[in-house]
Coordinates of C-alpha atoms in Angstrom, one line a residue:
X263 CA -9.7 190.4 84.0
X264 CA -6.4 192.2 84.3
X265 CA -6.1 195.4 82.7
X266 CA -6.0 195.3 78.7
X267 CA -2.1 196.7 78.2
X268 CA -3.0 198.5 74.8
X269 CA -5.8 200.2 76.4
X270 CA -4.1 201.2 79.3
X271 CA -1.1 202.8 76.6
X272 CA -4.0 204.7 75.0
X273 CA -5.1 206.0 78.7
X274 CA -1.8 206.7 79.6
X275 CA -0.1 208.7 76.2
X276 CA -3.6 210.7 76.4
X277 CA -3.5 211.6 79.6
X278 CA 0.3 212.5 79.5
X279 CA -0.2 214.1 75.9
X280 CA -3.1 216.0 76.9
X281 CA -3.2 217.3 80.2
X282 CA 0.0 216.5 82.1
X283 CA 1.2 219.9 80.7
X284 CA -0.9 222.4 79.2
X285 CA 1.6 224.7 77.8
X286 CA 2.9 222.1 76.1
X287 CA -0.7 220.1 74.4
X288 CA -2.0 223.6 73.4
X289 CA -5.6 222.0 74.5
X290 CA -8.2 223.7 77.0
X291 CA -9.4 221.2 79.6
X292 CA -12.4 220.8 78.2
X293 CA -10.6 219.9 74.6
X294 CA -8.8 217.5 77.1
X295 CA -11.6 215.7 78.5
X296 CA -13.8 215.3 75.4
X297 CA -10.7 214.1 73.5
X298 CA -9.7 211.7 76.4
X299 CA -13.4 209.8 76.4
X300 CA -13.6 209.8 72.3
X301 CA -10.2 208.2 72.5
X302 CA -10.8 206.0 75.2
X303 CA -14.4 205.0 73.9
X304 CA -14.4 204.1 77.5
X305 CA -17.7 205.9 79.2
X306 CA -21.3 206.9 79.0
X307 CA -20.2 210.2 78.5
X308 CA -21.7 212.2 76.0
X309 CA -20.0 214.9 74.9
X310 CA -21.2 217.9 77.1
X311 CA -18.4 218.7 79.5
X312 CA -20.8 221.0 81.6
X313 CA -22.9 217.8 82.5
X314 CA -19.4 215.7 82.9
X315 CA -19.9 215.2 86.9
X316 CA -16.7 215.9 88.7
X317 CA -16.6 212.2 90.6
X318 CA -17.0 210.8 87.1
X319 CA -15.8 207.4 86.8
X320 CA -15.0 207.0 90.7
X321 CA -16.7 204.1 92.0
X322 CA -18.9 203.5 95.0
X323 CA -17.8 202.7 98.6
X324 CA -19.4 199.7 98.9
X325 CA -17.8 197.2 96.5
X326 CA -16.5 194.6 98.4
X327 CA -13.3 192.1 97.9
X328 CA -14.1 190.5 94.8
X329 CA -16.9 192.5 93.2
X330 CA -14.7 194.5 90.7
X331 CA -15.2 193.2 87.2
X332 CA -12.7 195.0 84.5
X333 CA -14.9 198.2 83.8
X334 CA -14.9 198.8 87.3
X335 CA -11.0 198.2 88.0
X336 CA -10.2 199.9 84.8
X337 CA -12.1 202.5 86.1
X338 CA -9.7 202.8 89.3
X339 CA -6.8 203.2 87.1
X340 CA -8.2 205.6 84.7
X341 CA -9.5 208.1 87.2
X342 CA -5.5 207.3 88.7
X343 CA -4.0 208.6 85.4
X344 CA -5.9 211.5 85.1
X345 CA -5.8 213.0 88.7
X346 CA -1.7 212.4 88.2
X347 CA -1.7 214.1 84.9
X348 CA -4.0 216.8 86.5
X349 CA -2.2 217.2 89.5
X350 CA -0.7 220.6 89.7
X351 CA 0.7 220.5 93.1
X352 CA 3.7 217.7 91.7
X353 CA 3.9 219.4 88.7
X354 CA 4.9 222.9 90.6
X355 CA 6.9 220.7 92.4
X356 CA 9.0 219.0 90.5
X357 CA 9.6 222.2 87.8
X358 CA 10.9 223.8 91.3
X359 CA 13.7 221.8 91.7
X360 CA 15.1 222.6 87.9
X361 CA 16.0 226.1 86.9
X362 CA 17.5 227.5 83.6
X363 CA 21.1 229.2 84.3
X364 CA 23.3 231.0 82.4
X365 CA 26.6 231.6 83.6
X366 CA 30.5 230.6 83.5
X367 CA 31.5 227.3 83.5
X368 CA 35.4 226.8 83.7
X369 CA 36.4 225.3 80.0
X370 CA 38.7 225.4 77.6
X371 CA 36.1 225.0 75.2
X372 CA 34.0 227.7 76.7
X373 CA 35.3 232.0 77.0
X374 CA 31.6 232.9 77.8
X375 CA 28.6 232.8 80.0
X376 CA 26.5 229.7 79.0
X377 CA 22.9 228.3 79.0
X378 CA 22.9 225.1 81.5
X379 CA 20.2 223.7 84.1
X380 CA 20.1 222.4 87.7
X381 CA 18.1 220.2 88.8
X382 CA 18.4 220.6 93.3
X383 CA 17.1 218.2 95.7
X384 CA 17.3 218.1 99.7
X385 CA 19.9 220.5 98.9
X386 CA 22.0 218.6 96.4
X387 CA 22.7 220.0 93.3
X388 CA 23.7 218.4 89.3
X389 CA 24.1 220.5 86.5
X390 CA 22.7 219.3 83.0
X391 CA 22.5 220.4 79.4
X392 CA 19.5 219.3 77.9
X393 CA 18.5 219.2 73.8
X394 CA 15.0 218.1 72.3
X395 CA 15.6 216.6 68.7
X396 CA 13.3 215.5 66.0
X397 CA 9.9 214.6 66.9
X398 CA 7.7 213.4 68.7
X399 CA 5.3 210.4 68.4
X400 CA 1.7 210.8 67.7
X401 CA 0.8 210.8 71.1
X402 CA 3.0 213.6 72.1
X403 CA 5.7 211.5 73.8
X404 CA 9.0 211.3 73.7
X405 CA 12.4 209.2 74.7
X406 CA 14.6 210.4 76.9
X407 CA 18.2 209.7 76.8
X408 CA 20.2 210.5 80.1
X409 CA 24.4 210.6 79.3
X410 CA 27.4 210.4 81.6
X411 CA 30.6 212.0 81.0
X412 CA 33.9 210.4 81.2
X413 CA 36.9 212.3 83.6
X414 CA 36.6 211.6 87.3
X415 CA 39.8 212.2 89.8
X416 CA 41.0 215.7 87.9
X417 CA 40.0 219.6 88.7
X418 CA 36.1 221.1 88.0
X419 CA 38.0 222.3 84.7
X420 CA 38.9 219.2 83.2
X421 CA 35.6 217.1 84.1
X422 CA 33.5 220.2 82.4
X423 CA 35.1 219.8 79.0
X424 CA 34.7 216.2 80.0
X425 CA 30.7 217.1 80.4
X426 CA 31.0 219.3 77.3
X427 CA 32.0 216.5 75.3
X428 CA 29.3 213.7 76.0
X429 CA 26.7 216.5 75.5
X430 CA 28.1 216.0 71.6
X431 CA 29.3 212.5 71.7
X432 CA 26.1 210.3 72.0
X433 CA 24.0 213.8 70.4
X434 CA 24.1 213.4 66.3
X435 CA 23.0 209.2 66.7
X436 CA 20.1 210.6 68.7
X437 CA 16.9 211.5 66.0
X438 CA 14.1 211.8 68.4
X439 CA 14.2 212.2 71.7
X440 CA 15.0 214.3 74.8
X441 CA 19.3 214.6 75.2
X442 CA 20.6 215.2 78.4
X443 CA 24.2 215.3 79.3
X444 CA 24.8 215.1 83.5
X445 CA 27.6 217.2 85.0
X446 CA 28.6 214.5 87.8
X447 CA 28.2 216.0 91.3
X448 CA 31.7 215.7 92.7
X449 CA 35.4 215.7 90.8
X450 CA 36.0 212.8 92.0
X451 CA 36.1 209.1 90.1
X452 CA 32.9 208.4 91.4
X453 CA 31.3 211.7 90.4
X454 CA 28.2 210.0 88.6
X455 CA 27.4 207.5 91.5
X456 CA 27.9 209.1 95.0
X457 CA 25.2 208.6 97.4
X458 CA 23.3 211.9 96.9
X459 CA 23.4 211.5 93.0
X460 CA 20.7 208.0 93.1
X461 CA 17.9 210.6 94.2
X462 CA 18.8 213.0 91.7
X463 CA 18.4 211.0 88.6
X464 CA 15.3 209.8 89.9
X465 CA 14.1 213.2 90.6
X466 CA 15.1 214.1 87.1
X467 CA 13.1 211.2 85.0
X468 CA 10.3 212.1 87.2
X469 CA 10.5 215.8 86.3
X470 CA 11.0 215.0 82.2
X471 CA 7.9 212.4 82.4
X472 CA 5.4 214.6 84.5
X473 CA 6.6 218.2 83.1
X474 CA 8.0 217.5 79.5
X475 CA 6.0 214.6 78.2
X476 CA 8.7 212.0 78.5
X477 CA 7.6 208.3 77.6
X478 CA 8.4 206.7 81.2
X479 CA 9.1 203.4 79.0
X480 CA 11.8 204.7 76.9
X481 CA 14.1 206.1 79.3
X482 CA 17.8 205.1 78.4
X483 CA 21.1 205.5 79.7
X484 CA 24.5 205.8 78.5
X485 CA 27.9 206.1 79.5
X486 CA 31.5 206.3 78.4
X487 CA 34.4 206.3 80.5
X488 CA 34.1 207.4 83.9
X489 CA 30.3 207.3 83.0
X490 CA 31.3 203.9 82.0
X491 CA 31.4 203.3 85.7
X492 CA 28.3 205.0 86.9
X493 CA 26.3 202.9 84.3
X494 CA 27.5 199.9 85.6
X495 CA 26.9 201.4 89.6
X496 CA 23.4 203.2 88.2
X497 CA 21.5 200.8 86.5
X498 CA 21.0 197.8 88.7
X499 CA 20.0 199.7 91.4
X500 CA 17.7 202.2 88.8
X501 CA 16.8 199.2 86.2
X502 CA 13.6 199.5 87.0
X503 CA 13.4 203.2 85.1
X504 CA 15.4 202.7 82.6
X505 CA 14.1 200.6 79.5
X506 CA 17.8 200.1 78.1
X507 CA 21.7 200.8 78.9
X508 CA 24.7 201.2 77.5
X509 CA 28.2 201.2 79.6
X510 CA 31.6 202.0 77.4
X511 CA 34.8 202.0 78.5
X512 CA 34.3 201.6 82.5
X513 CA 35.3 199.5 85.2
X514 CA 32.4 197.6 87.5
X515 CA 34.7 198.2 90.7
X516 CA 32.7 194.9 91.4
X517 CA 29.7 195.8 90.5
X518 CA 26.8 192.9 90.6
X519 CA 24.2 193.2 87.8
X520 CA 21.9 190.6 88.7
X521 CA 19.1 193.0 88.6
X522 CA 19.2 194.3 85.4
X523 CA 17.2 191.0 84.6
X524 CA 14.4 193.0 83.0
X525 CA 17.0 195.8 81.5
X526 CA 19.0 195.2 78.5
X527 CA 22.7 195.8 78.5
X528 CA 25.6 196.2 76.0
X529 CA 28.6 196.7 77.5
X530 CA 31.4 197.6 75.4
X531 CA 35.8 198.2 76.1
X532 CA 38.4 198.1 73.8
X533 CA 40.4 195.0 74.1
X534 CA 43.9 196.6 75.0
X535 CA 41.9 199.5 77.5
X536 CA 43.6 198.0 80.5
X537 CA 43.7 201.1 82.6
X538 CA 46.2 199.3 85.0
X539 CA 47.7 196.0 85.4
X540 CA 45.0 195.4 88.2
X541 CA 42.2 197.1 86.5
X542 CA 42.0 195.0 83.5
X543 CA 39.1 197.3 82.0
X544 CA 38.8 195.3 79.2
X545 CA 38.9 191.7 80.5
X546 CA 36.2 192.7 83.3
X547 CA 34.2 193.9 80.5
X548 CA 34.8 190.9 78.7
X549 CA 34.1 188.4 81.8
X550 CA 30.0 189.7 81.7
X551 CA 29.2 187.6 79.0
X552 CA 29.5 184.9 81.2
X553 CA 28.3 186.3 83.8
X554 CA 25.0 187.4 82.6
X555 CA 24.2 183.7 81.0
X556 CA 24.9 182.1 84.6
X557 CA 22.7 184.7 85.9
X558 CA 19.7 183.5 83.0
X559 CA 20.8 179.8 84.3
X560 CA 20.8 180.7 88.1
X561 CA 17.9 183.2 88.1
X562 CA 15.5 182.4 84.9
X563 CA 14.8 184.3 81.7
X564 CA 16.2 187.8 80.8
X565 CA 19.4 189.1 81.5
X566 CA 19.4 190.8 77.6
X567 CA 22.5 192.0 76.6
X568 CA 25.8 192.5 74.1
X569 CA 29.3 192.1 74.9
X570 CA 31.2 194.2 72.7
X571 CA 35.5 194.1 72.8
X572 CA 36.7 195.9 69.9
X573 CA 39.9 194.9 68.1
X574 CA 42.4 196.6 68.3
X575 CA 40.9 199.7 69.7
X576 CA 42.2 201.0 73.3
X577 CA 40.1 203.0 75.5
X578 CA 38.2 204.6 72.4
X579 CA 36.4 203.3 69.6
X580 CA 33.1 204.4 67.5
X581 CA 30.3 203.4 69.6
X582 CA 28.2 206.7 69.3
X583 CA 27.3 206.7 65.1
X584 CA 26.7 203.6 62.5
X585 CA 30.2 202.0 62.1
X586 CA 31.4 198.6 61.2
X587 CA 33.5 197.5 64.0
X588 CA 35.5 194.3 64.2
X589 CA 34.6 192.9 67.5
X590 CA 35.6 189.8 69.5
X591 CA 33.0 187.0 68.4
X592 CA 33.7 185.1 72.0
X593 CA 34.4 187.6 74.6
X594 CA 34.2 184.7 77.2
X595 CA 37.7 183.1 75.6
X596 CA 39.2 186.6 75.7
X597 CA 38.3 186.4 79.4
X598 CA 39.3 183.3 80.1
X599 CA 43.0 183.6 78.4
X600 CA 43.7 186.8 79.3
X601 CA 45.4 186.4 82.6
X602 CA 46.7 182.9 82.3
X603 CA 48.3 183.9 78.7
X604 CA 49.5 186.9 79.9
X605 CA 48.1 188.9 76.9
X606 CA 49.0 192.5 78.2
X607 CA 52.2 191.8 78.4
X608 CA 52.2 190.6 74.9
X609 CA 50.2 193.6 73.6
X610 CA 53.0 195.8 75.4
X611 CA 55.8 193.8 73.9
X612 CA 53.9 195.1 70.3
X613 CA 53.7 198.4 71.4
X614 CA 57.6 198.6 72.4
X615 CA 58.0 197.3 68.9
X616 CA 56.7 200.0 67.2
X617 CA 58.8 202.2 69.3
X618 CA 56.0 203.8 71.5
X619 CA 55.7 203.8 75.1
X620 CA 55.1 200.1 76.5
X621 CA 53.5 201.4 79.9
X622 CA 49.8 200.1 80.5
X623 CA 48.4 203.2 80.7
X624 CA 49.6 204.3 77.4
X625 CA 49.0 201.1 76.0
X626 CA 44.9 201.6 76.8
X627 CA 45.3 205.2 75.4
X628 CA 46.5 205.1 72.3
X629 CA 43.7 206.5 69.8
X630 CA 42.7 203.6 67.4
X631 CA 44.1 204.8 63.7
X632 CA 46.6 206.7 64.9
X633 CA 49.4 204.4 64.5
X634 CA 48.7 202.6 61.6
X635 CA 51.5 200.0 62.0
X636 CA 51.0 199.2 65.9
X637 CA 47.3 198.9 64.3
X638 CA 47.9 196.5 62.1
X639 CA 50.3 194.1 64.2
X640 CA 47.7 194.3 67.0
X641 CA 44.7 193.0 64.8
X642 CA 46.8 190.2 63.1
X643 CA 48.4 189.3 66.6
X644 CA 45.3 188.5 68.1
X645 CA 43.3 186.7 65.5
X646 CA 46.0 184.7 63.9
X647 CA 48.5 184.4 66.8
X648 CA 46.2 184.1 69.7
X649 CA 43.3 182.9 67.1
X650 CA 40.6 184.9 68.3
X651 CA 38.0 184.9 65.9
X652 CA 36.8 188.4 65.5
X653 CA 32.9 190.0 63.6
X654 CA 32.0 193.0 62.0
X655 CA 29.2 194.7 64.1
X656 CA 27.3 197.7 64.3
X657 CA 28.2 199.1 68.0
X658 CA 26.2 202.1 67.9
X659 CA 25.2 202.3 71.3
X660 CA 22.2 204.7 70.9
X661 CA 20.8 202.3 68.0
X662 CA 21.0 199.5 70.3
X663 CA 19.6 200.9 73.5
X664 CA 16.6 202.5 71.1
X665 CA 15.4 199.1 70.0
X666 CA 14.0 198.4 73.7
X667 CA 10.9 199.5 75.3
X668 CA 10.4 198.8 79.4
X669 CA 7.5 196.6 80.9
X670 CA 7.3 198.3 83.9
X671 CA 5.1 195.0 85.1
X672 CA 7.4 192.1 84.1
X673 CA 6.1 188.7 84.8
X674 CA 9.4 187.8 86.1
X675 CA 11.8 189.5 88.9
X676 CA 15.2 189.4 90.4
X677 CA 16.4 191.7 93.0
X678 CA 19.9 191.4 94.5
X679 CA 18.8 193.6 97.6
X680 CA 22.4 194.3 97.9
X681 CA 22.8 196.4 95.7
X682 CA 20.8 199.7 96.9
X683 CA 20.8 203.2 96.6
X684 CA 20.8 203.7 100.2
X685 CA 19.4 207.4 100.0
X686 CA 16.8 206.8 97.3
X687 CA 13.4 207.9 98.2
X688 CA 12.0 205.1 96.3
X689 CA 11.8 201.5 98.4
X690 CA 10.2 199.8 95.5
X691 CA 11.5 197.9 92.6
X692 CA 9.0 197.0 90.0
X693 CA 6.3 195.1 91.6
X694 CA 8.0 194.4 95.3
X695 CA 8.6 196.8 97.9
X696 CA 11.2 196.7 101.1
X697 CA 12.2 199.2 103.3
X698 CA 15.9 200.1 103.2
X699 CA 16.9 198.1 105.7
X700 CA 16.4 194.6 103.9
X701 CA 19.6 194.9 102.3
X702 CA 20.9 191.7 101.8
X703 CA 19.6 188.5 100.0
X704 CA 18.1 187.9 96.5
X705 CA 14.3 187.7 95.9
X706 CA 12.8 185.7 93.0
X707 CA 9.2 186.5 92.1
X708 CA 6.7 185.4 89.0
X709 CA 3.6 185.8 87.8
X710 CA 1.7 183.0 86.0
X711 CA -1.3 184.5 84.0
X712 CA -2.7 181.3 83.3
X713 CA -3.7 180.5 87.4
X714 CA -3.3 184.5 88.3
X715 CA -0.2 183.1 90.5
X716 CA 2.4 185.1 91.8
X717 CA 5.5 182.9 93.1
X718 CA 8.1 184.1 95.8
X719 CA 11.1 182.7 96.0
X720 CA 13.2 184.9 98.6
X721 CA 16.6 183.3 99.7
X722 CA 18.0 182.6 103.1
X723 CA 20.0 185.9 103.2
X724 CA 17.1 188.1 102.3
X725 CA 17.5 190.4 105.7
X726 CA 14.0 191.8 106.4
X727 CA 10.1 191.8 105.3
X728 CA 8.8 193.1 102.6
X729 CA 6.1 193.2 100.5
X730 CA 4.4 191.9 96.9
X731 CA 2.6 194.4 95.3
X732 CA -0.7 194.5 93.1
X733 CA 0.1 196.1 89.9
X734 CA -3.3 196.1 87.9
X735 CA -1.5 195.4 84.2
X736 CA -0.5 192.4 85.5
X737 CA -2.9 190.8 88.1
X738 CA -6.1 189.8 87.3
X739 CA -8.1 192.1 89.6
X740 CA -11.6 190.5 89.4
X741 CA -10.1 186.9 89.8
X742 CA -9.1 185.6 93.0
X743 CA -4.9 186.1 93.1
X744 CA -2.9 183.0 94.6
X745 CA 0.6 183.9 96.3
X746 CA 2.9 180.9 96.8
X747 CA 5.8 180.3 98.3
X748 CA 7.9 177.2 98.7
X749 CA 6.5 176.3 102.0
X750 CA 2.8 178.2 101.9
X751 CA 0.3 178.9 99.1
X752 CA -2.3 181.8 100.2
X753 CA -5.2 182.9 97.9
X754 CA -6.4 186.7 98.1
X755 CA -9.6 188.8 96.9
X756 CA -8.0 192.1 95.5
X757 CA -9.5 194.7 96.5
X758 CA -8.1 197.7 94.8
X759 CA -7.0 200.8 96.4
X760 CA -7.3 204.3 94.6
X761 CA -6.1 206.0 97.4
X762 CA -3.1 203.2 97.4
X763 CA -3.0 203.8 93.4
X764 CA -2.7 207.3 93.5
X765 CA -0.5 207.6 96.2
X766 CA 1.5 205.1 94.9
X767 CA 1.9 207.3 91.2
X768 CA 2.9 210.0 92.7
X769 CA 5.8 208.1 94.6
X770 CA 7.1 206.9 91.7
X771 CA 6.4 210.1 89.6
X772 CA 5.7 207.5 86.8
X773 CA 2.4 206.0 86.8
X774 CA 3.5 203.1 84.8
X775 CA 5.2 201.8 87.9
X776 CA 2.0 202.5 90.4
X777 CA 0.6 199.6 91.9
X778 CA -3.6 199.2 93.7
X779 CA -2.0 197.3 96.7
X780 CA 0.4 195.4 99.2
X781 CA 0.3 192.6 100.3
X782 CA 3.7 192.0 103.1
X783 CA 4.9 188.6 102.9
X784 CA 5.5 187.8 106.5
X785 CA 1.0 187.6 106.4
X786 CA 1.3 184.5 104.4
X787 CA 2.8 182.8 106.9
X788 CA 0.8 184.0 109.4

């Protein structure tokens, strides 16, 4: 049978509890070892770590295809987990590439040297302040929230109070969990989403999950502003580490999210946050709630998200604490009306009424409340003049990215394999794997657990091989795997790899993404 999922949590919070990092459990190995087998209840082992063999658990060379029953694949896995959580060589690693500062950082917020950290990788470098609040669950994990600053086209100066800022904004809605606030890489508008950054966020959830006990399923990300954008550029071509999103207040700058079918989204703007006649921040925002139900129609179940367009906020609105915030009920009408209405020129005829400054950019950046009359005949202007109906929501975006928890082995994928990281060390997303190359096209896989059937669907555009990968919590290992496409149906013996497995762990630096073996589609034709 495939892999019991509860069991393989157990395996997996032990191991990462008690031996990923030792400074941090407070256990000897021994404590370690005896607590990992009377947790598991998993092994013949009883009790006298001197007699614990050191292959313990490794099976012998001469299974063939097809022999593994579940003890013997679970056993594959569980000597996986715990020769990652032991493995001292990526934990040196990885706690190589991040080092504590403290120095000065150009701020008017900030007259003094100040405590920061770097994380540097092929010799790119991000800057991050990190927090650890509340605690941690009782197997000595923890969530990890990753934040991006707002800013972008202005002088180091201005984007560090920017980066100051979000290491506050999202902070007080957070109770437990790991906070980090990125520096973006650049001063430019795309500071959060250059080329080199992809690698460095990777690098970073794989350093919090191997060296500070991270839960690799509740990594979250949020945004607001500028990292509005790199949200919407970040997590379809990361979705596969994060287990929820937030974007406020960006612009997609085109953006296709048609992998985030497995990653929850809200996406939230305030309805007159224009940014620029062509920009239309807020109607692009608004236009996803479409988009994501055609991608559910198009592509099959998933595509979770919200659509949040508050009224009459601009650019900002309370989206990082509790709040009851009026918000479009029907985004999708906004959308659709907004250009052939001409509703920002109506909203700027409002503005001119009340005396202030009918420019678009002022328009979007006019702080909600602080005009209490321009307020007031923006709100009844658009639900009883234009007669959209508006509902009171809670739009705290850490309360709604908390509620989800990743499957890192979702029986349903989509990947647009357009939209790539192109320096990411890391060719695989969830269970499927392509070189860098293969950059165009959309693959559609499955996984029936009733027949142990994976289904391929790659389109004509798809650009290149690649391959279907084994991941033991969701193939059934000791039952022959069928592998269909819509012209050939192949069936396999799985034979599992702990070489593959490991290797394959330490890849991903998250063992919840590892996967036993490949198989390359171009064989099934062959």
């Amino acid at each position: 049978m495939k892999l019991n999922t509860l069991l393989m949590k157990k395996v997996m919070a032990i191991a990462l509890m008690g031996l990923l990092v030792f400074p941090l459990s407070g256990c000897s190995e021994e404590e370690n070892v005896e607590a990992y087998y009377e947790e598991t209840e998993y092994s013949d082992y009883d009790g006298d770590y001197e007699d614990l063999p050191e292959d313990y658990e490794e099976l012998p060379e001469d299974y063939e295809a097809g022999d593994y029953s579940d003890d013997e694949s679970f056993g594959i896995v569980e000597n996986a987990y715990l020769k990652f959580a032991q493995n001292e060589e990526l934990q040196a690693e990885l706690a190589s590439e991040i080092n504590a500062k403290n120095g000065p950082i150009p701020s008017s917020y900030v007259d003094e040297d100040m405590d920061y950290y770097e994380i540097t990788h092929n010799g790119k470098t991000m800057k991050f302040l990190m927090e650890e609040k509340g605690e941690r669950d009782e197997n000595g994990l923890t969530p990890l929230y990753i934040t991006l600053h707002g800013g972008g086209e202005s002088d180091s100066k201005d984007n560090n109070d920017q980066w100051l800022e979000m290491f506050q904004y999202y902070n007080d809605a957070v109770e437990n969990g790991i906070y980090i606030a990125c520096r973006g890489i650049t001063d430019t508008w795309d500071l959060h989403f250059q080329e080199d950054s992809y690698v460095l966020y990777d690098r970073l959830i794989e350093a919090m999950i191997v060296n500070y006990n991270v839960d690799p399923d509740r990594v979250y990300l949020l945004g607001f502003s500028a990292g509005g954008d790199g949200v919407y550029q970040i997590a379809p071509r990361l979705a596969d580490r994060f287990a929820a999103v937030n974007m406020s207040s960006g612009h997609p700058n085109g953006v296709k999210l048609i992998n985030l079918a497995n990653c929850p989204i809200s996406i939230q703007a305030g309805i007159r946050d224009y940014y620029s006649a062509d920009a239309m921040r807020s109607v692009r925002a608004a236009e996803f709630e479409q988009t994501l139900s055609d991608y559910q129609d198009k592509y099959g179940p998933g595509y979770e998200h919200e659509v949040w367009i508050h009224v009459p906020a601009g650019h900002n609105y309370v989206d990082y604490e509790d709040s009851d915030s009026m918000v479009l009920s029907n985004p999708k009408e906004f959308a659709d009306r907004a250009v052939t209405e001409d509703f920002l020129g109506q909203f700027m005829a409002i503005a001119e009424s009340c005396s202030l400054d009918s420019d678009v950019t002022s328009l979007s950046y006019y702080s909600d409340g602080a005009n209490e009359e321009f307020d007031g005949l923006m709100a009844g202007y658009i639900t009883e003049n234009l007669g959209l109906e508006t509902a009171i929501e809670n739009t705290n975006a850490v309360a709604y990215v908390s509620q989800f928890t990743r499957n890192p082995a979702p029986d349903h994928i989509v990947w647009d394999l357009s939209t790539r990281a192109s320096k990411r060390e890391k060719d695989t997303f969830y269970w499927l794997e392509a070189d860098p190359s293969v950059n165009s096209g959309v693959i559609i896989a499955s996984f029936d657990s009733d027949t142990n059937t994976i289904t391929v669907e790659p389109d004509e555009d798809v650009n290149g091989d690649f391959a279907i990968l084994i991941h033991p919590d969701l193939v059934d290992m000791a039952r022959p795997l069928t592998i269909k496409t819509k012209d050939v149906s192949k069936t396999f013996d799985i034979d599992p790899s702990a070489d593959f497995l490991e290797k394959s762990m330490i890849e991903n630096g998250d063992p919840k993404l590892a996967c036993v073996e490949k198989i390359m589609y171009s064989s099934l034709t062959e």
